[in-house]
Amino acid sequence: MCHFWCRHTAILPTEVANPVASSTANKNAPMDAYRQLFDGILSQRLAPGTKLNEVELTQLFSVSRTLIRQALQRLQLEQVVEIHKNRGAFVAAPSPDVAEQILFARHTIELAVVKLACQRCKVTDVLKLQYMIDLEQSAINQGDMATALRRSGEFHLQLAIVAGNQPFVHALRGLISQTSLIITMYNHGGGNACARDEHSQLLTAVKQGDEAQSQKLMAHHLGHIAASCDFTQSPQMANLKGAFAHLGQVQQA
Amino acid sequence: MCHFWCRHTAILPTEVANPVASSTANKNAPMDAYRQLFDGILSQRLAPGTKLNEVELTQLFSVSRTLIRQALQRLQLEQVVEIHKNRGAFVAAPSPDVAEQILFARHTIELAVVKLACQRCKVTDVLKLQYMIDLEQSAINQGDMATALRRSGEFHLQLAIVAGNQPFVHALRGLISQTSLIITMYNHGGGNACARDEHSQLLTAVKQGDEAQSQKLMAHHLGHIAASCDFTQSPQMANLKGAFAHLGQVQQA
DNA sequence: GTACATAATATTGTATACAATATAATAGAA
DNA sequence: TTCTATTATATTGTATACAATATTATGTAC
């Protein structure tokens, strides 16, 4: 299976783990700042709606605001962060409408991806994909659901890489991250209804080059995500302040 | 029809039209710098491979390097510009492989888009789309093929907006721009084989909500682009210097 | 003249300083 | 108290200064 819906107490930006210690004279800092934030969001350490204060981030990552802003802009263009003029950056909080659009776009693109993957998948690709499934499973076994969620996303991305279509990879990078946010927001402690080995089944079908079957499995797999979410209830947030911060200047008593 | 393959003598960055005159105290300069570059590329004023020197751009747009670099990064993330560490930014020059991937991705996404558009297209949407077709046609009538090309792209993007899927809009923005580059590079003065009113036909089908027909027309429409390109010959470039600049440090006598 | 090494220049990468805006805190009036 | 106006603070937006790297030019040996 792909995504997990266990909730974790959201850790605020000030507590983001593993700052790129000032000790190691870091080679390319901009990528690090980006990756730290990206991983933080995908691992649900940074809840949707959380404000990302630039100076706090400079202290955390020991780089200037220039690089922080670079990272934030990139995340914005991946739709994982929203930047509001003169108000700052916030972890994206997709509305139910947008959430549905995101899942639909994934459906469309990933069905095309697995078809391509069936045609192009080499032996080495199978090994790599299998390895990623194993990594995900080991994270599950250790109870580290945040890591499992991130690795699940990486499996899907690797599938696009195997499919050999650059634009699909690019688009999916953002869509997968956003799916993480959607799960965090709309899966209110709901159960986990889908089987644990959907990724394995998918890989088997791809390995055999069975396009129809792999597409069917992918559709089923993605369907579980949408099914597990409740878009009618108000989104689950770490805290109200964060939840409203990304909106305009709204009166809040 | 959608894309045009007439060649224009490529104008170098120093000659980009309409700098955001220092006279008008510009409100949001960053967007302007971005849009100037974006339009320059889509209108084929900036040829693939052209180096985008930061200080030159600062003089052209009368803003600091900070904003120029912001615009360049955004264009990079839309895959319209390539940035090489310590070497600078260049107008993207998609390889034949990547070009094929781009066209395939457009095919996949735009087929989904027209289907959605059939379901959601309102009267006001039809009017807007028709207006954009008229604009494109008037550019053609005036012989301004660069503008026609840009407006053609805007029609496709508007279709995605009508379809109401944000991720599709986002993805297509980059893909359409890249298609412009592909045409510039690989359509070696070839003729224009496709009918002039494909956009109109498409709109008619969408207006009627005929999903099958609109998808068929879209597939046909996109097929013309690929068919008009010759990926076996070396890409057409404005000049050799520009053509090689985006590559690594290659010996050139 | 060619090839290589070295120095001069140009260009990009990063940090900081200042300006503009938004947020918060304070004080005063109803 | 509660609301509003005003001031103070914090935060983001933009420009510039400096550092690191790459590119070009120069000069010397062969």
Short mmCIF file of N, CA and C in Angstrom, two decimals, chain A residues 90-200:
data_model
loop_
_atom_site.label_atom_id
_atom_site.label_comp_id
_atom_site.label_asym_id
_atom_site.label_seq_id
_atom_site.Cartn_x
_atom_site.Cartn_y
_atom_site.Cartn_z
N PHE A 90 3.69 29.61 3.68
CA PHE A 90 2.97 28.68 4.52
C PHE A 90 2.96 27.31 3.86
N VAL A 91 3.00 26.29 4.67
CA VAL A 91 2.82 24.96 4.11
C VAL A 91 1.43 24.91 3.47
N ALA A 92 1.37 24.42 2.26
CA ALA A 92 0.11 24.44 1.52
C ALA A 92 -0.97 23.65 2.25
N ALA A 93 -2.20 24.10 2.09
CA ALA A 93 -3.35 23.42 2.69
C ALA A 93 -4.44 23.32 1.65
N PRO A 94 -4.34 22.32 0.77
CA PRO A 94 -5.27 22.21 -0.36
C PRO A 94 -6.71 22.12 0.10
N SER A 95 -7.56 22.90 -0.53
CA SER A 95 -8.99 22.83 -0.23
C SER A 95 -9.54 21.50 -0.75
N PRO A 96 -10.72 21.08 -0.30
CA PRO A 96 -11.32 19.85 -0.82
C PRO A 96 -11.38 19.84 -2.34
N ASP A 97 -11.77 20.95 -2.90
CA ASP A 97 -11.82 21.07 -4.36
C ASP A 97 -10.47 20.75 -5.00
N VAL A 98 -9.47 21.46 -4.55
CA VAL A 98 -8.13 21.28 -5.12
C VAL A 98 -7.63 19.86 -4.85
N ALA A 99 -7.94 19.35 -3.67
CA ALA A 99 -7.51 17.99 -3.33
C ALA A 99 -8.04 17.00 -4.35
N GLU A 100 -9.29 17.17 -4.70
CA GLU A 100 -9.90 16.28 -5.68
C GLU A 100 -9.19 16.41 -7.02
N GLN A 101 -8.87 17.64 -7.40
CA GLN A 101 -8.16 17.89 -8.66
C GLN A 101 -6.80 17.22 -8.67
N ILE A 102 -6.13 17.29 -7.53
CA ILE A 102 -4.80 16.70 -7.42
C ILE A 102 -4.88 15.19 -7.61
N LEU A 103 -5.84 14.57 -6.94
CA LEU A 103 -5.96 13.11 -7.03
C LEU A 103 -6.36 12.70 -8.45
N PHE A 104 -7.19 13.51 -9.08
CA PHE A 104 -7.57 13.20 -10.45
C PHE A 104 -6.37 13.30 -11.39
N ALA A 105 -5.58 14.36 -11.19
CA ALA A 105 -4.39 14.54 -12.04
C ALA A 105 -3.43 13.37 -11.85
N ARG A 106 -3.26 12.94 -10.60
CA ARG A 106 -2.39 11.78 -10.35
C ARG A 106 -2.94 10.57 -11.10
N HIS A 107 -4.22 10.37 -11.01
CA HIS A 107 -4.85 9.24 -11.68
C HIS A 107 -4.50 9.25 -13.16
N THR A 108 -4.74 10.37 -13.79
CA THR A 108 -4.48 10.49 -15.23
C THR A 108 -3.02 10.21 -15.57
N ILE A 109 -2.13 10.87 -14.84
CA ILE A 109 -0.70 10.77 -15.17
C ILE A 109 -0.13 9.41 -14.81
N GLU A 110 -0.50 8.89 -13.65
CA GLU A 110 0.12 7.64 -13.21
C GLU A 110 -0.37 6.43 -14.01
N LEU A 111 -1.57 6.53 -14.55
CA LEU A 111 -2.01 5.46 -15.44
C LEU A 111 -1.15 5.44 -16.70
N ALA A 112 -0.84 6.63 -17.20
CA ALA A 112 0.05 6.70 -18.36
C ALA A 112 1.45 6.23 -17.98
N VAL A 113 1.85 6.55 -16.76
CA VAL A 113 3.20 6.19 -16.31
C VAL A 113 3.39 4.68 -16.22
N VAL A 114 2.46 3.99 -15.60
CA VAL A 114 2.65 2.55 -15.46
C VAL A 114 2.63 1.85 -16.82
N LYS A 115 1.84 2.38 -17.72
CA LYS A 115 1.82 1.80 -19.06
C LYS A 115 3.20 1.90 -19.70
N LEU A 116 3.78 3.10 -19.62
CA LEU A 116 5.13 3.30 -20.14
C LEU A 116 6.13 2.42 -19.40
N ALA A 117 5.96 2.34 -18.10
CA ALA A 117 6.88 1.55 -17.28
C ALA A 117 6.87 0.09 -17.73
N CYS A 118 5.68 -0.39 -18.06
CA CYS A 118 5.57 -1.78 -18.53
C CYS A 118 6.42 -2.00 -19.77
N GLN A 119 6.48 -0.98 -20.62
CA GLN A 119 7.21 -1.11 -21.88
C GLN A 119 8.71 -0.99 -21.69
N ARG A 120 9.14 -0.23 -20.66
CA ARG A 120 10.55 0.13 -20.57
C ARG A 120 11.29 -0.47 -19.39
N CYS A 121 10.58 -1.13 -18.50
CA CYS A 121 11.20 -1.56 -17.26
C CYS A 121 12.30 -2.60 -17.49
N LYS A 122 13.54 -2.27 -17.09
CA LYS A 122 14.68 -3.19 -17.20
C LYS A 122 14.84 -3.97 -15.90
N VAL A 123 15.72 -4.95 -15.95
CA VAL A 123 15.98 -5.75 -14.76
C VAL A 123 16.48 -4.88 -13.61
N THR A 124 17.40 -4.00 -13.92
CA THR A 124 17.95 -3.13 -12.86
C THR A 124 16.86 -2.25 -12.26
N ASP A 125 15.90 -1.85 -13.10
CA ASP A 125 14.79 -1.04 -12.60
C ASP A 125 13.95 -1.83 -11.60
N VAL A 126 13.69 -3.08 -11.94
CA VAL A 126 12.91 -3.93 -11.04
C VAL A 126 13.60 -4.04 -9.69
N LEU A 127 14.92 -4.24 -9.75
CA LEU A 127 15.68 -4.38 -8.51
C LEU A 127 15.56 -3.11 -7.66
N LYS A 128 15.71 -1.99 -8.33
CA LYS A 128 15.66 -0.71 -7.60
C LYS A 128 14.28 -0.50 -6.98
N LEU A 129 13.24 -0.80 -7.78
CA LEU A 129 11.88 -0.63 -7.27
C LEU A 129 11.62 -1.57 -6.10
N GLN A 130 12.11 -2.80 -6.24
CA GLN A 130 11.93 -3.77 -5.17
C GLN A 130 12.62 -3.30 -3.90
N TYR A 131 13.82 -2.74 -4.10
CA TYR A 131 14.59 -2.23 -2.96
C TYR A 131 13.81 -1.13 -2.23
N MET A 132 13.16 -0.28 -3.02
CA MET A 132 12.40 0.81 -2.42
C MET A 132 11.18 0.30 -1.66
N ILE A 133 10.58 -0.75 -2.20
CA ILE A 133 9.46 -1.38 -1.48
C ILE A 133 9.96 -1.93 -0.15
N ASP A 134 11.13 -2.55 -0.19
CA ASP A 134 11.70 -3.12 1.04
C ASP A 134 11.97 -2.02 2.08
N LEU A 135 12.54 -0.93 1.61
CA LEU A 135 12.80 0.20 2.51
C LEU A 135 11.51 0.68 3.15
N GLU A 136 10.48 0.81 2.33
CA GLU A 136 9.19 1.27 2.85
C GLU A 136 8.67 0.29 3.90
N GLN A 137 8.78 -0.99 3.57
CA GLN A 137 8.27 -2.01 4.48
C GLN A 137 9.03 -2.00 5.80
N SER A 138 10.34 -1.80 5.72
CA SER A 138 11.13 -1.82 6.95
C SER A 138 10.76 -0.62 7.83
N ALA A 139 10.44 0.50 7.18
CA ALA A 139 9.98 1.66 7.95
C ALA A 139 8.67 1.33 8.65
N ILE A 140 7.79 0.63 7.94
CA ILE A 140 6.52 0.22 8.54
C ILE A 140 6.78 -0.68 9.74
N ASN A 141 7.68 -1.64 9.54
CA ASN A 141 7.97 -2.59 10.61
C ASN A 141 8.50 -1.88 11.86
N GLN A 142 9.26 -0.82 11.62
CA GLN A 142 9.80 -0.08 12.76
C GLN A 142 8.79 0.90 13.32
N GLY A 143 7.62 0.93 12.72
CA GLY A 143 6.57 1.83 13.22
C GLY A 143 6.78 3.27 12.84
N ASP A 144 7.77 3.53 11.96
CA ASP A 144 8.04 4.90 11.55
C ASP A 144 7.20 5.24 10.32
N MET A 145 5.95 5.59 10.59
CA MET A 145 5.00 5.80 9.50
C MET A 145 5.32 7.03 8.67
N ALA A 146 5.94 8.03 9.28
CA ALA A 146 6.30 9.23 8.53
C ALA A 146 7.30 8.88 7.44
N THR A 147 8.31 8.11 7.81
CA THR A 147 9.30 7.69 6.82
C THR A 147 8.67 6.80 5.77
N ALA A 148 7.79 5.92 6.20
CA ALA A 148 7.12 5.03 5.26
C ALA A 148 6.33 5.84 4.23
N LEU A 149 5.67 6.87 4.70
CA LEU A 149 4.89 7.72 3.79
C LEU A 149 5.79 8.36 2.75
N ARG A 150 6.93 8.88 3.22
CA ARG A 150 7.86 9.53 2.30
C ARG A 150 8.39 8.53 1.28
N ARG A 151 8.73 7.33 1.75
CA ARG A 151 9.29 6.32 0.85
C ARG A 151 8.25 5.81 -0.13
N SER A 152 7.03 5.76 0.33
CA SER A 152 5.95 5.38 -0.58
C SER A 152 5.89 6.35 -1.75
N GLY A 153 6.00 7.62 -1.44
CA GLY A 153 6.01 8.62 -2.50
C GLY A 153 7.19 8.43 -3.43
N GLU A 154 8.33 8.10 -2.86
CA GLU A 154 9.54 7.91 -3.67
C GLU A 154 9.38 6.72 -4.62
N PHE A 155 8.66 5.72 -4.19
CA PHE A 155 8.39 4.57 -5.07
C PHE A 155 7.61 5.02 -6.31
N HIS A 156 6.57 5.80 -6.08
CA HIS A 156 5.77 6.28 -7.20
C HIS A 156 6.61 7.13 -8.15
N LEU A 157 7.47 7.95 -7.56
CA LEU A 157 8.31 8.81 -8.38
C LEU A 157 9.29 7.97 -9.19
N GLN A 158 9.83 6.95 -8.56
CA GLN A 158 10.79 6.09 -9.26
C GLN A 158 10.12 5.39 -10.45
N LEU A 159 8.87 5.07 -10.27
CA LEU A 159 8.12 4.45 -11.36
C LEU A 159 8.08 5.39 -12.57
N ALA A 160 7.89 6.67 -12.31
CA ALA A 160 7.88 7.66 -13.39
C ALA A 160 9.25 7.78 -14.03
N ILE A 161 10.29 7.67 -13.20
CA ILE A 161 11.66 7.72 -13.74
C ILE A 161 11.89 6.53 -14.66
N VAL A 162 11.45 5.36 -14.20
CA VAL A 162 11.56 4.16 -15.03
C VAL A 162 10.79 4.33 -16.34
N ALA A 163 9.64 4.97 -16.24
CA ALA A 163 8.83 5.19 -17.44
C ALA A 163 9.56 6.08 -18.43
N GLY A 164 10.52 6.85 -17.93
CA GLY A 164 11.38 7.61 -18.83
C GLY A 164 10.74 8.86 -19.41
N ASN A 165 9.81 9.43 -18.71
CA ASN A 165 9.18 10.67 -19.18
C ASN A 165 9.43 11.80 -18.18
N GLN A 166 10.30 12.72 -18.58
CA GLN A 166 10.75 13.80 -17.72
C GLN A 166 9.59 14.69 -17.24
N PRO A 167 8.73 15.14 -18.12
CA PRO A 167 7.62 15.98 -17.65
C PRO A 167 6.73 15.28 -16.63
N PHE A 168 6.50 14.01 -16.81
CA PHE A 168 5.70 13.26 -15.84
C PHE A 168 6.39 13.23 -14.49
N VAL A 169 7.68 12.99 -14.49
CA VAL A 169 8.44 12.99 -13.24
C VAL A 169 8.28 14.32 -12.54
N HIS A 170 8.46 15.36 -13.32
CA HIS A 170 8.39 16.72 -12.78
C HIS A 170 7.03 17.00 -12.17
N ALA A 171 5.99 16.66 -12.91
CA ALA A 171 4.64 16.94 -12.43
C ALA A 171 4.32 16.09 -11.19
N LEU A 172 4.73 14.84 -11.23
CA LEU A 172 4.39 13.94 -10.12
C LEU A 172 5.10 14.32 -8.82
N ARG A 173 6.30 14.85 -8.95
CA ARG A 173 7.03 15.25 -7.74
C ARG A 173 6.13 16.15 -6.89
N GLY A 174 5.53 17.15 -7.52
CA GLY A 174 4.63 18.03 -6.79
C GLY A 174 3.36 17.34 -6.35
N LEU A 175 2.78 16.57 -7.23
CA LEU A 175 1.48 15.94 -6.93
C LEU A 175 1.58 14.95 -5.77
N ILE A 176 2.68 14.21 -5.73
CA ILE A 176 2.86 13.24 -4.65
C ILE A 176 3.01 13.95 -3.31
N SER A 177 3.79 15.02 -3.32
CA SER A 177 3.95 15.79 -2.08
C SER A 177 2.60 16.33 -1.62
N GLN A 178 1.85 16.84 -2.57
CA GLN A 178 0.55 17.40 -2.21
C GLN A 178 -0.38 16.33 -1.67
N THR A 179 -0.25 15.13 -2.19
CA THR A 179 -1.08 14.04 -1.69
C THR A 179 -0.81 13.79 -0.21
N SER A 180 0.46 13.93 0.15
CA SER A 180 0.83 13.79 1.55
C SER A 180 0.07 14.80 2.41
N LEU A 181 0.03 16.02 1.93
CA LEU A 181 -0.69 17.07 2.66
C LEU A 181 -2.17 16.74 2.76
N ILE A 182 -2.71 16.24 1.68
CA ILE A 182 -4.14 15.90 1.65
C ILE A 182 -4.46 14.85 2.69
N ILE A 183 -3.62 13.83 2.76
CA ILE A 183 -3.85 12.77 3.73
C ILE A 183 -3.78 13.33 5.14
N THR A 184 -2.80 14.17 5.38
CA THR A 184 -2.67 14.78 6.70
C THR A 184 -3.92 15.56 7.08
N MET A 185 -4.49 16.24 6.08
CA MET A 185 -5.60 17.13 6.38
C MET A 185 -6.95 16.43 6.48
N TYR A 186 -7.18 15.48 5.59
CA TYR A 186 -8.55 14.98 5.42
C TYR A 186 -8.78 13.56 5.89
N ASN A 187 -7.72 12.87 6.26
CA ASN A 187 -7.95 11.54 6.77
C ASN A 187 -7.99 11.58 8.29
N HIS A 188 -9.18 11.82 8.82
CA HIS A 188 -9.34 12.02 10.26
C HIS A 188 -9.20 10.72 11.03
N GLY A 189 -8.00 10.30 11.23
CA GLY A 189 -7.78 9.09 12.03
C GLY A 189 -8.50 7.88 11.50
N GLY A 190 -8.91 7.94 10.24
CA GLY A 190 -9.64 6.82 9.67
C GLY A 190 -8.77 5.58 9.58
N GLY A 191 -9.40 4.46 9.45
CA GLY A 191 -8.66 3.21 9.39
C GLY A 191 -7.92 3.07 8.08
N ASN A 192 -7.15 2.01 8.03
CA ASN A 192 -6.38 1.72 6.84
C ASN A 192 -7.02 0.53 6.15
N ALA A 193 -7.74 0.81 5.09
CA ALA A 193 -8.57 -0.23 4.49
C ALA A 193 -7.83 -1.03 3.42
N CYS A 194 -6.73 -0.50 2.90
CA CYS A 194 -6.14 -1.16 1.74
C CYS A 194 -5.04 -2.13 2.13
N ALA A 195 -4.82 -3.04 1.27
CA ALA A 195 -3.85 -4.10 1.52
C ALA A 195 -2.44 -3.53 1.62
N ARG A 196 -1.57 -4.26 2.27
CA ARG A 196 -0.24 -3.75 2.55
C ARG A 196 0.73 -3.96 1.38
N ASP A 197 0.35 -4.80 0.45
CA ASP A 197 1.36 -5.15 -0.56
C ASP A 197 0.97 -4.68 -1.97
N GLU A 198 0.23 -3.58 -2.02
CA GLU A 198 -0.18 -3.10 -3.34
C GLU A 198 1.01 -2.70 -4.21
N HIS A 199 2.01 -2.14 -3.59
CA HIS A 199 3.19 -1.78 -4.37
C HIS A 199 3.85 -3.02 -4.97
N SER A 200 3.89 -4.08 -4.19
CA SER A 200 4.49 -5.32 -4.69
C SER A 200 3.70 -5.88 -5.86
#
